[in-house]
Coordinates of C-alpha atoms in Angstrom, one line a residue:
M1 CA 3.5 -102.4 -52.0
R2 CA 3.0 -101.5 -48.4
Y3 CA 6.1 -99.3 -48.4
D4 CA 4.9 -97.3 -51.5
V5 CA 1.5 -96.8 -50.0
E6 CA 3.0 -95.4 -46.8
N7 CA 5.2 -93.1 -48.8
M8 CA 2.3 -91.9 -50.9
A9 CA 0.4 -91.1 -47.6
E10 CA 3.3 -89.1 -46.2
V11 CA 3.8 -86.9 -49.2
P12 CA 0.6 -84.9 -49.0
T13 CA 1.1 -84.2 -45.3
T14 CA 4.5 -82.7 -45.8
V15 CA 3.3 -80.5 -48.6
V16 CA 0.4 -79.3 -46.5
R17 CA 2.8 -78.4 -43.7
W18 CA 5.1 -76.5 -46.0
I19 CA 2.1 -74.6 -47.5
I20 CA 0.9 -73.6 -44.0
V21 CA 4.4 -72.3 -43.0
L22 CA 4.6 -70.4 -46.2
L23 CA 1.2 -68.8 -45.7
L24 CA 2.1 -67.7 -42.1
F25 CA 5.4 -66.2 -43.3
L26 CA 3.6 -64.2 -46.0
S27 CA 1.0 -62.9 -43.6
V28 CA 3.7 -61.8 -41.2
V29 CA 5.6 -60.0 -44.0
H30 CA 2.4 -58.4 -45.2
Y31 CA 1.5 -57.2 -41.7
S32 CA 4.9 -55.7 -41.0
S33 CA 5.0 -54.0 -44.4
C34 CA 1.5 -52.5 -43.7
N35 CA 2.6 -51.2 -40.3
Q36 CA 5.8 -49.7 -41.8
S37 CA 3.7 -47.9 -44.4
K38 CA 1.3 -46.6 -41.8
S39 CA 4.1 -45.5 -39.4
G40 CA 5.9 -43.8 -42.3
V41 CA 2.8 -41.6 -42.8
Q42 CA 2.2 -40.7 -39.1
K43 CA 5.8 -40.3 -37.8
V44 CA 6.7 -37.0 -39.5
N45 CA 8.8 -35.4 -36.7
F46 CA 7.7 -31.7 -36.8
R47 CA 10.0 -30.9 -33.8
E48 CA 12.8 -31.7 -36.2
K49 CA 11.2 -29.5 -38.7
E50 CA 11.2 -26.7 -36.1
K51 CA 14.9 -27.1 -35.7
Q52 CA 15.4 -26.9 -39.5
V53 CA 13.2 -23.8 -39.7
L54 CA 15.1 -22.1 -36.8
D55 CA 18.4 -22.8 -38.4
Q56 CA 17.1 -21.5 -41.7
I57 CA 15.6 -18.2 -40.5
L58 CA 18.3 -17.4 -37.9
G59 CA 21.2 -18.4 -40.2
R60 CA 20.7 -15.2 -42.2
Y61 CA 19.3 -13.1 -39.3
D62 CA 21.2 -10.1 -37.9
A63 CA 20.0 -9.2 -34.3
R64 CA 21.8 -5.8 -34.4
I65 CA 19.3 -4.4 -37.0
R66 CA 15.9 -3.3 -35.8
P67 CA 12.8 -4.5 -37.6
S68 CA 11.2 -2.2 -40.2
G69 CA 8.1 -0.2 -39.5
E70 CA 4.5 -0.9 -40.3
N71 CA 3.9 -2.5 -43.7
G72 CA 7.6 -2.8 -44.3
T73 CA 8.2 0.9 -44.2
D74 CA 11.2 2.8 -42.8
G75 CA 9.1 4.1 -39.9
P76 CA 9.6 3.2 -36.2
A77 CA 9.2 -0.3 -35.0
I78 CA 6.0 -0.7 -32.9
V79 CA 6.2 -2.7 -29.7
V80 CA 3.0 -3.5 -27.9
V81 CA 3.3 -4.0 -24.1
N82 CA 1.1 -5.5 -21.5
I83 CA 1.9 -6.6 -17.9
F84 CA 0.4 -9.0 -15.4
V85 CA 0.8 -8.0 -11.7
R86 CA 1.3 -11.2 -9.7
S87 CA 1.9 -9.7 -6.3
I88 CA 2.7 -6.5 -4.4
S89 CA 4.7 -7.4 -1.3
K90 CA 5.2 -4.2 0.5
I91 CA 4.7 -0.4 0.4
D92 CA 7.3 1.3 2.6
D93 CA 6.5 4.8 3.9
V94 CA 10.0 5.5 5.3
T95 CA 12.0 4.8 2.1
M96 CA 9.0 5.7 -0.1
E97 CA 9.2 2.6 -2.3
Y98 CA 7.1 -0.5 -3.2
S99 CA 8.0 -4.0 -4.3
V100 CA 6.1 -5.7 -7.1
Q101 CA 6.4 -9.0 -9.0
L102 CA 5.0 -9.1 -12.5
T103 CA 5.0 -10.9 -15.8
F104 CA 6.2 -8.5 -18.5
R105 CA 5.3 -9.1 -22.1
E106 CA 6.3 -7.3 -25.4
Q107 CA 5.1 -8.1 -28.9
W108 CA 6.4 -6.7 -32.2
L109 CA 6.5 -7.7 -35.9
D110 CA 9.8 -8.7 -37.5
E111 CA 9.2 -9.8 -41.1
R112 CA 12.6 -11.3 -41.4
L113 CA 11.4 -14.1 -39.1
K114 CA 8.6 -15.4 -41.3
F115 CA 8.5 -19.1 -41.9
N116 CA 6.4 -21.9 -43.4
D117 CA 4.0 -23.4 -40.8
F118 CA 3.4 -26.6 -42.8
N119 CA -0.4 -26.0 -43.1
G120 CA -0.8 -25.1 -39.4
K121 CA 1.3 -27.9 -38.0
I122 CA 3.8 -25.5 -36.5
K123 CA 1.9 -22.8 -34.5
Y124 CA 5.0 -21.0 -33.2
L125 CA 8.7 -21.5 -32.5
T126 CA 10.1 -21.1 -29.0
L127 CA 13.4 -19.6 -28.0
T128 CA 15.0 -19.3 -24.6
D129 CA 18.0 -17.1 -25.6
A130 CA 16.9 -13.5 -26.2
A131 CA 20.2 -12.7 -27.8
R132 CA 19.3 -14.6 -30.9
V133 CA 16.8 -12.0 -32.1
W134 CA 16.5 -8.2 -31.9
M135 CA 15.1 -7.0 -28.6
P136 CA 13.7 -3.6 -27.6
D137 CA 15.9 -1.7 -25.2
L138 CA 13.2 -1.1 -22.6
F139 CA 14.1 -0.2 -19.0
F140 CA 12.2 0.8 -15.9
S141 CA 13.0 4.4 -15.2
N142 CA 11.9 4.5 -11.5
E143 CA 13.5 1.2 -10.6
K144 CA 15.7 0.9 -7.5
E145 CA 16.4 -2.8 -7.5
G146 CA 15.3 -5.8 -9.6
H147 CA 16.1 -9.4 -10.4
F148 CA 15.0 -12.2 -12.7
H149 CA 13.6 -15.6 -11.6
N150 CA 15.8 -18.6 -12.4
I151 CA 14.2 -21.4 -10.4
I152 CA 14.0 -24.1 -11.7
M153 CA 14.8 -22.7 -15.2
P154 CA 14.9 -19.1 -16.3
N155 CA 11.3 -17.8 -16.4
V156 CA 11.6 -16.3 -19.9
Y157 CA 10.6 -17.4 -23.4
I158 CA 10.4 -16.0 -26.9
R159 CA 7.7 -17.2 -29.3
I160 CA 8.1 -16.6 -33.1
F161 CA 4.9 -16.9 -35.1
P162 CA 4.7 -17.9 -38.8
Y163 CA 3.8 -14.3 -40.0
G164 CA 6.9 -12.9 -38.2
S165 CA 5.3 -11.7 -34.9
V166 CA 7.6 -12.0 -31.9
L167 CA 6.3 -12.4 -28.3
Y168 CA 8.7 -11.9 -25.4
S169 CA 7.6 -12.8 -21.9
I170 CA 9.5 -12.7 -18.6
R171 CA 8.8 -12.8 -14.9
I172 CA 10.6 -10.2 -12.8
S173 CA 10.6 -8.7 -9.3
L174 CA 11.1 -4.9 -8.9
T175 CA 11.6 -2.4 -6.1
L176 CA 10.3 0.9 -7.4
S177 CA 10.4 4.4 -6.0
C178 CA 7.1 5.9 -5.0
P179 CA 7.2 9.6 -3.9
M180 CA 4.4 10.1 -1.3
N181 CA 2.5 13.0 0.1
L182 CA 1.8 12.3 3.7
K183 CA -0.1 15.4 4.7
L184 CA -3.3 13.4 5.3
Y185 CA -1.5 10.4 6.8
P186 CA -3.1 8.0 7.9
L187 CA -6.2 9.1 6.0
D188 CA -4.3 9.4 2.7
R189 CA -4.3 7.8 -0.7
Q190 CA -1.0 7.2 -2.6
V191 CA -0.3 6.9 -6.3
C192 CA 2.6 4.7 -7.2
S193 CA 3.8 4.6 -10.8
L194 CA 5.5 2.0 -12.9
R195 CA 7.4 3.7 -15.8
M196 CA 8.9 2.0 -18.8
A197 CA 10.9 3.8 -21.5
S198 CA 13.4 3.2 -24.3
Y199 CA 17.0 3.8 -23.4
G200 CA 18.7 4.3 -26.7
W201 CA 16.1 4.2 -29.5
T202 CA 14.3 7.5 -30.1
T203 CA 10.7 7.7 -31.3
N204 CA 12.0 7.8 -34.9
D205 CA 13.1 4.2 -34.5
L206 CA 11.0 2.7 -31.7
V207 CA 7.6 3.4 -30.2
F208 CA 6.0 1.6 -27.3
L209 CA 2.2 1.2 -27.2
W210 CA -0.2 -0.3 -24.6
K211 CA -2.0 -3.4 -25.7
D212 CA -5.6 -2.7 -26.7
G213 CA -8.3 -4.0 -24.5
D214 CA -6.5 -5.2 -21.4
P215 CA -3.0 -3.7 -21.1
V216 CA -2.7 -4.3 -17.3
Q217 CA -3.9 -7.4 -15.5
V218 CA -3.9 -7.9 -11.7
V219 CA -4.1 -11.2 -9.9
K220 CA -7.4 -11.9 -8.2
N221 CA -7.6 -11.6 -4.4
L222 CA -4.5 -9.3 -4.2
H223 CA -4.0 -8.7 -0.5
L224 CA -1.9 -6.0 1.1
P225 CA -1.5 -5.6 4.9
R226 CA -2.2 -1.9 5.2
F227 CA -3.3 -0.8 1.7
T228 CA -6.1 -1.5 -0.8
L229 CA -5.5 -1.3 -4.5
E230 CA -8.5 0.8 -5.7
K231 CA -7.7 1.2 -9.4
F232 CA -5.0 1.6 -11.9
L233 CA -4.6 3.9 -14.9
T234 CA -2.4 3.5 -18.0
D235 CA -0.9 6.5 -19.8
Y236 CA 2.0 7.7 -22.0
C237 CA 5.0 9.7 -20.6
N238 CA 7.3 10.4 -23.5
S239 CA 10.4 12.3 -22.4
K240 CA 12.4 14.8 -24.3
T241 CA 16.1 15.2 -23.7
N242 CA 19.0 16.9 -25.6
T243 CA 19.6 13.6 -27.4
G244 CA 16.0 13.3 -28.7
E245 CA 12.5 12.1 -27.7
Y246 CA 12.0 8.7 -26.2
S247 CA 8.9 6.6 -26.0
C248 CA 7.6 5.9 -22.5
L249 CA 4.7 4.1 -20.9
K250 CA 3.4 4.3 -17.3
V251 CA 0.8 2.7 -15.1
D252 CA -0.4 4.5 -12.0
L253 CA -1.5 2.3 -9.1
L254 CA -3.9 4.1 -6.7
F255 CA -3.6 2.7 -3.1
K256 CA -5.9 3.6 -0.3
R257 CA -4.5 3.2 3.3
E258 CA -6.5 1.0 5.6
F259 CA -7.6 3.2 8.4
S260 CA -8.9 0.5 10.8
Y261 CA -5.3 -0.5 11.8
Y262 CA -4.5 3.1 12.8
L263 CA -7.8 3.5 14.6
I264 CA -7.1 0.6 16.8
Q265 CA -3.3 1.2 17.3
I266 CA -3.1 5.0 17.5
Y267 CA -6.4 6.9 17.8
I268 CA -8.2 4.9 20.4
P269 CA -5.2 4.5 22.7
C270 CA -4.5 8.2 22.5
C271 CA -8.1 9.0 23.4
M272 CA -7.9 6.6 26.4
L273 CA -4.7 8.3 27.6
V274 CA -6.3 11.7 27.5
I275 CA -9.4 10.5 29.3
V276 CA -7.3 8.8 32.0
S277 CA -5.4 12.0 32.6
W278 CA -8.8 13.6 33.5
V279 CA -9.2 11.2 36.4
S280 CA -6.9 13.5 38.5
F281 CA -9.7 16.1 38.4
W282 CA -11.8 13.8 40.5
L283 CA -9.2 13.0 43.1
D284 CA -8.9 14.9 46.3
Q285 CA -6.5 17.9 46.1
S286 CA -4.6 16.6 49.1
A287 CA -3.8 13.3 47.3
V288 CA -0.6 14.8 45.9
P289 CA 1.3 11.5 45.1
A290 CA -1.6 10.0 43.3
R291 CA -2.3 13.0 41.1
V292 CA 1.4 13.6 40.3
S293 CA 2.1 10.0 39.4
L294 CA -1.1 9.8 37.3
G295 CA -0.2 13.0 35.4
V296 CA 3.5 12.1 34.8
T297 CA 2.7 8.5 33.8
T298 CA 0.1 9.5 31.2
L299 CA 2.4 12.2 29.9
L300 CA 5.4 9.8 29.5
T301 CA 3.1 7.2 27.9
M302 CA 1.8 9.8 25.4
A303 CA 5.3 11.0 24.6
T304 CA 6.4 7.4 24.0
Q305 CA 3.4 6.8 21.7
T306 CA 4.2 9.9 19.7
S307 CA 7.9 8.8 19.3
G308 CA 6.9 5.4 18.1
I309 CA 4.6 6.8 15.5
N310 CA 7.2 9.2 14.2
A311 CA 9.8 6.5 14.1
S312 CA 7.8 4.6 11.5
L313 CA 7.5 7.7 9.2
P314 CA 10.1 9.7 7.2
P315 CA 11.1 13.1 8.7
V316 CA 9.1 15.3 6.3
S317 CA 9.1 19.1 6.6
Y318 CA 5.3 19.5 6.6
T319 CA 2.7 18.7 9.3
K320 CA 0.8 15.4 8.9
A321 CA -2.7 14.6 10.1
I322 CA -1.3 12.2 12.7
D323 CA 1.0 15.0 14.0
V324 CA -2.0 17.2 14.7
W325 CA -3.7 14.4 16.6
T326 CA -0.8 13.4 18.7
G327 CA 0.2 17.0 19.4
V328 CA -3.2 18.0 20.6
C329 CA -3.6 14.8 22.7
L330 CA -0.1 15.5 24.3
T331 CA -1.2 19.0 25.0
F332 CA -4.3 17.8 26.8
V333 CA -2.3 15.4 28.9
F334 CA 0.2 18.1 29.7
G335 CA -2.6 20.5 30.5
A336 CA -4.1 18.1 33.0
L337 CA -0.7 18.0 34.8
L338 CA -0.4 21.8 34.8
E339 CA -4.0 21.9 36.1
F340 CA -2.9 20.0 39.2
A341 CA 0.0 22.5 39.7
L342 CA -2.5 25.3 39.6
V343 CA -4.8 23.5 42.0
N344 CA -1.9 22.9 44.4
Y345 CA -1.0 26.5 44.3
A346 CA -4.6 27.6 44.9
S347 CA -4.9 25.1 47.7
R348 CA -1.9 26.6 49.5
S349 CA -3.3 30.1 48.8
D350 CA -6.6 29.1 50.3
M351 CA -4.9 27.7 53.4
H352 CA -2.9 30.9 53.8
R353 CA -6.0 33.0 53.5
E354 CA -7.8 30.9 56.0
N355 CA -5.0 31.3 58.4
M356 CA -5.0 35.0 57.9
K357 CA -8.8 35.1 58.6
K358 CA -8.3 33.2 61.8
Q359 CA -5.5 35.5 62.9
R360 CA -7.6 38.6 62.1
A361 CA -10.6 37.1 64.0
A362 CA -8.4 36.4 67.0
C363 CA -7.1 40.0 66.9
E364 CA -10.6 41.4 66.7
A365 CA -11.7 39.3 69.7
L366 CA -8.8 40.7 71.8
D367 CA -9.5 44.2 70.7
H368 CA -12.6 45.6 72.4
G369 CA -14.0 48.1 70.0
P370 CA -16.0 51.3 70.8
D371 CA -19.5 51.2 72.2
P372 CA -22.2 50.6 69.6
G373 CA -24.2 53.5 71.1
D374 CA -21.4 55.9 70.5
L375 CA -21.1 54.7 67.0
M376 CA -24.7 55.5 66.4
E377 CA -24.4 59.0 67.9
D378 CA -21.3 59.7 65.8
G379 CA -22.4 60.9 62.4
N380 CA -19.2 59.8 60.8
T381 CA -20.0 56.1 61.3
T382 CA -23.3 56.1 59.3
F383 CA -21.6 56.3 55.9
P384 CA -19.5 53.0 56.3
M385 CA -22.6 51.2 57.4
V386 CA -24.5 52.3 54.4
R387 CA -21.6 51.4 52.1
Q388 CA -21.5 47.9 53.5
C389 CA -25.2 47.5 52.9
E390 CA -24.8 48.6 49.2
I391 CA -21.9 46.1 48.7
H392 CA -24.0 43.3 50.3
M393 CA -26.9 44.1 48.0
Q394 CA -24.7 44.0 44.9
Q395 CA -23.3 40.6 45.9
S396 CA -26.7 39.2 46.5
R397 CA -27.9 39.7 42.9
P398 CA -28.8 36.4 41.3
N399 CA -26.0 34.8 39.1
C400 CA -26.3 31.1 38.2
C401 CA -22.6 30.5 37.7
K402 CA -21.6 32.3 40.9
T403 CA -24.4 30.5 42.8
W404 CA -23.3 27.2 41.5
L405 CA -19.6 27.9 42.3
S406 CA -20.5 29.2 45.7
K407 CA -21.2 25.6 46.7
F408 CA -17.5 25.0 46.5
P409 CA -15.9 27.2 49.2
T410 CA -12.2 27.0 48.0
R411 CA -10.7 28.2 44.8
S412 CA -8.8 24.9 44.3
K413 CA -12.0 22.9 44.4
R414 CA -13.6 25.3 41.9
I415 CA -10.6 24.9 39.5
D416 CA -11.1 21.1 39.6
V417 CA -14.9 21.4 39.0
I418 CA -14.4 23.8 36.0
S419 CA -11.7 21.4 34.5
R420 CA -14.1 18.5 34.7
I421 CA -16.4 20.3 32.3
T422 CA -14.0 22.3 30.2
F423 CA -11.4 19.6 29.2
P424 CA -14.0 17.1 27.8
L425 CA -15.9 19.9 26.0
V426 CA -12.8 21.3 24.3
F427 CA -11.6 17.8 23.4
A428 CA -15.0 17.0 21.9
L429 CA -14.9 20.2 19.9
F430 CA -11.4 19.4 18.7
N431 CA -12.6 15.9 17.5
L432 CA -15.4 17.5 15.6
I433 CA -13.1 19.9 13.8
Y434 CA -10.4 17.4 13.2
W435 CA -12.5 14.6 11.6
S436 CA -14.7 17.0 9.6
T437 CA -11.6 18.8 8.2
Y438 CA -9.6 15.7 7.2
L439 CA -12.5 13.5 6.0
F440 CA -13.9 16.3 3.8
R441 CA -10.4 17.0 2.5
E442 CA -10.0 13.4 1.6
E443 CA -13.3 13.4 -0.2
A444 CA -12.4 16.5 -2.1
E445 CA -9.1 14.9 -3.3
D446 CA -11.0 11.9 -4.5
Q447 CA -13.2 14.1 -6.7

């Protein structure tokens, strides 16, 4: 009986254990099935759907055929263009070119590329190979050099939107020609253009348009070493040739040259050289080595300054504003050197005249002339005496300039004194005419 009772007690415990294990197993199975059902709803791979859509629309697509016109007509394909100027690295006056880095964008409608967006789940499809779809044959007509950017990957993409719109974006660096008019250099403004045109498609097949609203964007805080970008203007420049009319876009960039650099590096040093050349007027006329060395040194320095300025500019056929300035300054320095040559000649002439006077006085002292009483009795001597008195009266008439110059007994000294006043006054008059002429001309060109 004890054995049966013990067996009877063990049976319910075993059953309970098996029931608990069974319940745990069922709960695990239910939990995993629920997770599988939930994950099956959430894990729809739309990237895989994008691949299927691309294979579907590009499988029957022919990139050699241009898109149709607006509203599916046979008119020209419309390509909307906008650019973003990232940087302008240099503007070269000698080669007349400038370098720019920009992001170039084109957008057009190709109804052959329409696709199902799965209720907005696929916003756009992305391509990196431009050869898979039709591309406009745009080129930069004033380009000298250019290259794409391929670090780390090629900086280009193509986006295809559900309604068939295609967006093409690429980052490029260009060196473009910029014909310049340097007549007002360095008080000038230059207009550099960026021209984009179709190479093979005429306006019957392809038309470029600027994007409405904001066709050209410029990076903030654009800094150029010697120029300031004042403004930019967009326009159309369609060209007609013997093969047809081609669509063309252009943007004009207006640059103003920074004058402060040239004021410090050219104008002020030239003024200082001219003023230093005037120091020779205040040196003694007998200080020949000092005056010659000062004049020659300033002349050579001014010539070197002029050569350095011309070396940084193209050899144009017309006269620039900087040529007028350096030419006049060089003339003043050369005039100061010639002034000393004139002073030296006048000094030697004064010395010769003084020697002649001394010799004449010595001769008169040795020669005992006639008796003054006899001269008074002789009627022929009265006329020369009266004539001398008339000449003396004419010379004694008041004249401020002659009175002031009479303080300086020699002609050489008078030339130095006159030069001290004449050279600064003429140079000041030249500055007045120069700045008023070129500054007013610059304002007139702005208007």
